[in-house]
């Protein structure tokens, strides 16, 4: 009986770990469609545009992943180094808002009673409504245009080896 309980606990732990591993995707991965991750486009024989798109607003992380993909691509294509010819960072905020501002009048019937009797009267009162709700997501995209090369790597801060 004790072994069955231990086996059950072990299976629960393994299932939990397996489900948590499946539910979270790594940051560095190929982009599917227009989604998050890296992609590249060949412009000419040794020119490429490498893009990395991520959630949030971590510019440094997006640029580092774009550089990583550029280095991998350089090695895959049989080149020794690459030079960043052009770079761009695009930060986007996709915001949805449900903002309300309004004024109206509400009519209320009030009953006033005294020793002589009761009477009803209508009172008009202003009613104000203010609501602010903003939600959305941030995303950052690092775009590098690179030139691949072989042999002696050019000097400069924009030159990187294929095994960067």
PDB file of N, CA and C in Angstrom, residues 77-131:
ATOM      1  N   UNK A  77      25.452  28.932 -43.263  1.00  0.00           N
ATOM      2  CA  UNK A  77      25.678  29.256 -44.670  1.00  0.00           C
ATOM      3  C   UNK A  77      27.142  29.064 -45.086  1.00  0.00           C
ATOM      4  N   UNK A  78      28.005  28.656 -44.135  1.00  0.00           N
ATOM      5  CA  UNK A  78      29.397  28.370 -44.444  1.00  0.00           C
ATOM      6  C   UNK A  78      30.306  29.590 -44.462  1.00  0.00           C
ATOM      7  N   UNK A  79      29.895  30.661 -43.790  1.00  0.00           N
ATOM      8  CA  UNK A  79      30.701  31.879 -43.719  1.00  0.00           C
ATOM      9  C   UNK A  79      31.418  31.952 -42.374  1.00  0.00           C
ATOM     10  N   UNK A  80      32.440  32.819 -42.306  1.00  0.00           N
ATOM     11  CA  UNK A  80      33.266  32.936 -41.096  1.00  0.00           C
ATOM     12  C   UNK A  80      32.825  34.067 -40.177  1.00  0.00           C
ATOM     13  N   UNK A  81      32.257  35.111 -40.720  1.00  0.00           N
ATOM     14  CA  UNK A  81      31.907  36.288 -39.937  1.00  0.00           C
ATOM     15  C   UNK A  81      30.742  37.026 -40.597  1.00  0.00           C
ATOM     16  N   UNK A  82      30.180  37.976 -39.831  1.00  0.00           N
ATOM     17  CA  UNK A  82      29.140  38.837 -40.390  1.00  0.00           C
ATOM     18  C   UNK A  82      29.323  40.252 -39.874  1.00  0.00           C
ATOM     19  N   UNK A  83      28.841  41.195 -40.649  1.00  0.00           N
ATOM     20  CA  UNK A  83      28.879  42.613 -40.287  1.00  0.00           C
ATOM     21  C   UNK A  83      27.443  43.111 -40.243  1.00  0.00           C
ATOM     22  N   UNK A  84      27.103  43.819 -39.178  1.00  0.00           N
ATOM     23  CA  UNK A  84      25.778  44.427 -39.088  1.00  0.00           C
ATOM     24  C   UNK A  84      25.817  45.709 -39.922  1.00  0.00           C
ATOM     25  N   UNK A  85      25.111  45.693 -41.037  1.00  0.00           N
ATOM     26  CA  UNK A  85      25.090  46.815 -41.965  1.00  0.00           C
ATOM     27  C   UNK A  85      24.069  47.860 -41.515  1.00  0.00           C
ATOM     28  N   UNK A  86      22.956  47.396 -41.003  1.00  0.00           N
ATOM     29  CA  UNK A  86      21.889  48.293 -40.553  1.00  0.00           C
ATOM     30  C   UNK A  86      21.154  47.608 -39.411  1.00  0.00           C
ATOM     31  N   UNK A  87      20.648  48.400 -38.489  1.00  0.00           N
ATOM     32  CA  UNK A  87      19.895  47.833 -37.365  1.00  0.00           C
ATOM     33  C   UNK A  87      18.746  48.757 -37.028  1.00  0.00           C
ATOM     34  N   UNK A  88      17.694  48.146 -36.528  1.00  0.00           N
ATOM     35  CA  UNK A  88      16.502  48.895 -36.163  1.00  0.00           C
ATOM     36  C   UNK A  88      15.811  48.176 -35.018  1.00  0.00           C
ATOM     37  N   UNK A  89      15.260  48.943 -34.103  1.00  0.00           N
ATOM     38  CA  UNK A  89      14.474  48.369 -33.011  1.00  0.00           C
ATOM     39  C   UNK A  89      13.090  48.981 -33.074  1.00  0.00           C
ATOM     40  N   UNK A  90      12.098  48.130 -33.079  1.00  0.00           N
ATOM     41  CA  UNK A  90      10.711  48.581 -33.164  1.00  0.00           C
ATOM     42  C   UNK A  90       9.998  48.170 -31.881  1.00  0.00           C
ATOM     43  N   UNK A  91       9.530  49.150 -31.146  1.00  0.00           N
ATOM     44  CA  UNK A  91       8.771  48.889 -29.921  1.00  0.00           C
ATOM     45  C   UNK A  91       7.305  49.187 -30.215  1.00  0.00           C
ATOM     46  N   UNK A  92       6.454  48.241 -29.895  1.00  0.00           N
ATOM     47  CA  UNK A  92       5.024  48.415 -30.142  1.00  0.00           C
ATOM     48  C   UNK A  92       4.246  48.224 -28.857  1.00  0.00           C
ATOM     49  N   UNK A  93       3.239  49.033 -28.734  1.00  0.00           N
ATOM     50  CA  UNK A  93       2.297  48.874 -27.629  1.00  0.00           C
ATOM     51  C   UNK A  93       0.924  48.724 -28.229  1.00  0.00           C
ATOM     52  N   UNK A  94       0.334  47.607 -28.009  1.00  0.00           N
ATOM     53  CA  UNK A  94      -1.009  47.334 -28.489  1.00  0.00           C
ATOM     54  C   UNK A  94      -1.944  47.556 -27.307  1.00  0.00           C
ATOM     55  N   UNK A  95      -2.620  48.657 -27.325  1.00  0.00           N
ATOM     56  CA  UNK A  95      -3.471  49.020 -26.197  1.00  0.00           C
ATOM     57  C   UNK A  95      -4.932  48.973 -26.588  1.00  0.00           C
ATOM     58  N   UNK A  96      -5.713  48.406 -25.716  1.00  0.00           N
ATOM     59  CA  UNK A  96      -7.156  48.482 -25.858  1.00  0.00           C
ATOM     60  C   UNK A  96      -7.663  49.258 -24.659  1.00  0.00           C
ATOM     61  N   UNK A  97      -8.581  50.128 -24.906  1.00  0.00           N
ATOM     62  CA  UNK A  97      -9.077  50.912 -23.781  1.00  0.00           C
ATOM     63  C   UNK A  97     -10.592  50.956 -23.818  1.00  0.00           C
ATOM     64  N   UNK A  98     -11.136  51.033 -22.657  1.00  0.00           N
ATOM     65  CA  UNK A  98     -12.568  51.134 -22.471  1.00  0.00           C
ATOM     66  C   UNK A  98     -12.786  52.339 -21.562  1.00  0.00           C
ATOM     67  N   UNK A  99     -12.608  53.511 -22.128  1.00  0.00           N
ATOM     68  CA  UNK A  99     -12.710  54.734 -21.336  1.00  0.00           C
ATOM     69  C   UNK A  99     -14.122  55.300 -21.497  1.00  0.00           C
ATOM     70  N   UNK A 100     -14.673  55.721 -20.382  1.00  0.00           N
ATOM     71  CA  UNK A 100     -16.015  56.286 -20.382  1.00  0.00           C
ATOM     72  C   UNK A 100     -16.015  57.586 -19.595  1.00  0.00           C
ATOM     73  N   UNK A 101     -16.726  58.540 -20.126  1.00  0.00           N
ATOM     74  CA  UNK A 101     -16.951  59.782 -19.405  1.00  0.00           C
ATOM     75  C   UNK A 101     -18.345  60.221 -19.803  1.00  0.00           C
ATOM     76  N   UNK A 102     -19.200  60.355 -18.828  1.00  0.00           N
ATOM     77  CA  UNK A 102     -20.569  60.705 -19.174  1.00  0.00           C
ATOM     78  C   UNK A 102     -21.277  61.438 -18.058  1.00  0.00           C
ATOM     79  N   UNK A 103     -22.300  62.166 -18.459  1.00  0.00           N
ATOM     80  CA  UNK A 103     -23.142  62.863 -17.494  1.00  0.00           C
ATOM     81  C   UNK A 103     -24.580  62.690 -17.937  1.00  0.00           C
ATOM     82  N   UNK A 104     -25.444  62.499 -16.977  1.00  0.00           N
ATOM     83  CA  UNK A 104     -26.867  62.361 -17.284  1.00  0.00           C
ATOM     84  C   UNK A 104     -27.653  62.830 -16.065  1.00  0.00           C
ATOM     85  N   UNK A 105     -28.952  62.846 -16.224  1.00  0.00           N
ATOM     86  CA  UNK A 105     -29.811  63.230 -15.118  1.00  0.00           C
ATOM     87  C   UNK A 105     -30.693  62.048 -14.757  1.00  0.00           C
ATOM     88  N   UNK A 106     -30.869  61.846 -13.466  1.00  0.00           N
ATOM     89  CA  UNK A 106     -31.754  60.801 -12.977  1.00  0.00           C
ATOM     90  C   UNK A 106     -32.897  61.463 -12.231  1.00  0.00           C
ATOM     91  N   UNK A 107     -34.075  60.927 -12.478  1.00  0.00           N
ATOM     92  CA  UNK A 107     -35.241  61.447 -11.764  1.00  0.00           C
ATOM     93  C   UNK A 107     -35.638  60.454 -10.680  1.00  0.00           C
ATOM     94  N   UNK A 108     -35.869  60.995  -9.510  1.00  0.00           N
ATOM     95  CA  UNK A 108     -36.239  60.182  -8.365  1.00  0.00           C
ATOM     96  C   UNK A 108     -37.525  60.758  -7.766  1.00  0.00           C
ATOM     97  N   UNK A 109     -38.441  59.881  -7.385  1.00  0.00           N
ATOM     98  CA  UNK A 109     -39.668  60.324  -6.727  1.00  0.00           C
ATOM     99  C   UNK A 109     -39.448  60.278  -5.224  1.00  0.00           C
ATOM    100  N   UNK A 110     -39.724  61.420  -4.571  1.00  0.00           N
ATOM    101  CA  UNK A 110     -39.521  61.540  -3.131  1.00  0.00           C
ATOM    102  C   UNK A 110     -40.888  61.760  -2.483  1.00  0.00           C
ATOM    103  N   UNK A 111     -41.136  61.080  -1.390  1.00  0.00           N
ATOM    104  CA  UNK A 111     -42.401  61.209  -0.661  1.00  0.00           C
ATOM    105  C   UNK A 111     -42.143  62.028   0.594  1.00  0.00           C
ATOM    106  N   UNK A 112     -42.771  63.213   0.684  1.00  0.00           N
ATOM    107  CA  UNK A 112     -42.644  64.073   1.864  1.00  0.00           C
ATOM    108  C   UNK A 112     -43.930  63.952   2.692  1.00  0.00           C
ATOM    109  N   UNK A 113     -43.772  63.629   3.958  1.00  0.00           N
ATOM    110  CA  UNK A 113     -44.928  63.490   4.841  1.00  0.00           C
ATOM    111  C   UNK A 113     -44.818  64.487   5.988  1.00  0.00           C
ATOM    112  N   UNK A 114     -45.963  65.070   6.349  1.00  0.00           N
ATOM    113  CA  UNK A 114     -46.024  65.996   7.489  1.00  0.00           C
ATOM    114  C   UNK A 114     -47.303  65.690   8.264  1.00  0.00           C
ATOM    115  N   UNK A 115     -47.657  66.545   9.229  1.00  0.00           N
ATOM    116  CA  UNK A 115     -48.866  66.333  10.010  1.00  0.00           C
ATOM    117  C   UNK A 115     -50.129  66.441   9.166  1.00  0.00           C
ATOM    118  N   UNK A 116     -50.069  67.230   8.120  1.00  0.00           N
ATOM    119  CA  UNK A 116     -51.245  67.445   7.294  1.00  0.00           C
ATOM    120  C   UNK A 116     -51.407  66.383   6.190  1.00  0.00           C
ATOM    121  N   UNK A 117     -50.386  65.554   5.969  1.00  0.00           N
ATOM    122  CA  UNK A 117     -50.509  64.534   4.937  1.00  0.00           C
ATOM    123  C   UNK A 117     -49.177  64.327   4.205  1.00  0.00           C
ATOM    124  N   UNK A 118     -49.226  63.553   3.149  1.00  0.00           N
ATOM    125  CA  UNK A 118     -48.028  63.250   2.358  1.00  0.00           C
ATOM    126  C   UNK A 118     -48.207  63.748   0.942  1.00  0.00           C
ATOM    127  N   UNK A 119     -47.136  64.121   0.365  1.00  0.00           N
ATOM    128  CA  UNK A 119     -47.163  64.496  -1.048  1.00  0.00           C
ATOM    129  C   UNK A 119     -45.924  63.931  -1.735  1.00  0.00           C
ATOM    130  N   UNK A 120     -46.069  63.611  -3.010  1.00  0.00           N
ATOM    131  CA  UNK A 120     -44.962  63.095  -3.810  1.00  0.00           C
ATOM    132  C   UNK A 120     -44.424  64.212  -4.692  1.00  0.00           C
ATOM    133  N   UNK A 121     -43.120  64.224  -4.841  1.00  0.00           N
ATOM    134  CA  UNK A 121     -42.511  65.185  -5.750  1.00  0.00           C
ATOM    135  C   UNK A 121     -41.374  64.495  -6.488  1.00  0.00           C
ATOM    136  N   UNK A 122     -41.079  64.979  -7.679  1.00  0.00           N
ATOM    137  CA  UNK A 122     -40.016  64.411  -8.502  1.00  0.00           C
ATOM    138  C   UNK A 122     -38.789  65.305  -8.389  1.00  0.00           C
ATOM    139  N   UNK A 123     -37.675  64.677  -8.088  1.00  0.00           N
ATOM    140  CA  UNK A 123     -36.403  65.401  -7.963  1.00  0.00           C
ATOM    141  C   UNK A 123     -35.485  64.932  -9.101  1.00  0.00           C
ATOM    142  N   UNK A 124     -34.902  65.905  -9.801  1.00  0.00           N
ATOM    143  CA  UNK A 124     -33.950  65.592 -10.866  1.00  0.00           C
ATOM    144  C   UNK A 124     -32.553  65.873 -10.349  1.00  0.00           C
ATOM    145  N   UNK A 125     -31.696  64.855 -10.434  1.00  0.00           N
ATOM    146  CA  UNK A 125     -30.322  64.991  -9.936  1.00  0.00           C
ATOM    147  C   UNK A 125     -29.345  64.599 -11.040  1.00  0.00           C
ATOM    148  N   UNK A 126     -28.197  65.290 -11.105  1.00  0.00           N
ATOM    149  CA  UNK A 126     -27.196  64.901 -12.096  1.00  0.00           C
ATOM    150  C   UNK A 126     -26.514  63.584 -11.692  1.00  0.00           C
ATOM    151  N   UNK A 127     -26.129  62.812 -12.686  1.00  0.00           N
ATOM    152  CA  UNK A 127     -25.428  61.544 -12.461  1.00  0.00           C
ATOM    153  C   UNK A 127     -24.194  61.550 -13.354  1.00  0.00           C
ATOM    154  N   UNK A 128     -23.039  61.339 -12.755  1.00  0.00           N
ATOM    155  CA  UNK A 128     -21.777  61.352 -13.496  1.00  0.00           C
ATOM    156  C   UNK A 128     -21.172  59.959 -13.505  1.00  0.00           C
ATOM    157  N   UNK A 129     -20.548  59.614 -14.640  1.00  0.00           N
ATOM    158  CA  UNK A 129     -19.903  58.314 -14.758  1.00  0.00           C
ATOM    159  C   UNK A 129     -18.523  58.513 -15.380  1.00  0.00           C
ATOM    160  N   UNK A 130     -17.526  57.999 -14.700  1.00  0.00           N
ATOM    161  CA  UNK A 130     -16.161  58.055 -15.210  1.00  0.00           C
ATOM    162  C   UNK A 130     -15.578  56.658 -15.083  1.00  0.00           C
ATOM    163  N   UNK A 131     -15.010  56.156 -16.165  1.00  0.00           N
ATOM    164  CA  UNK A 131     -14.373  54.847 -16.128  1.00  0.00           C
ATOM    165  C   UNK A 131     -13.156  54.839 -17.024  1.00  0.00           C
TER     166      UNK A 131
END
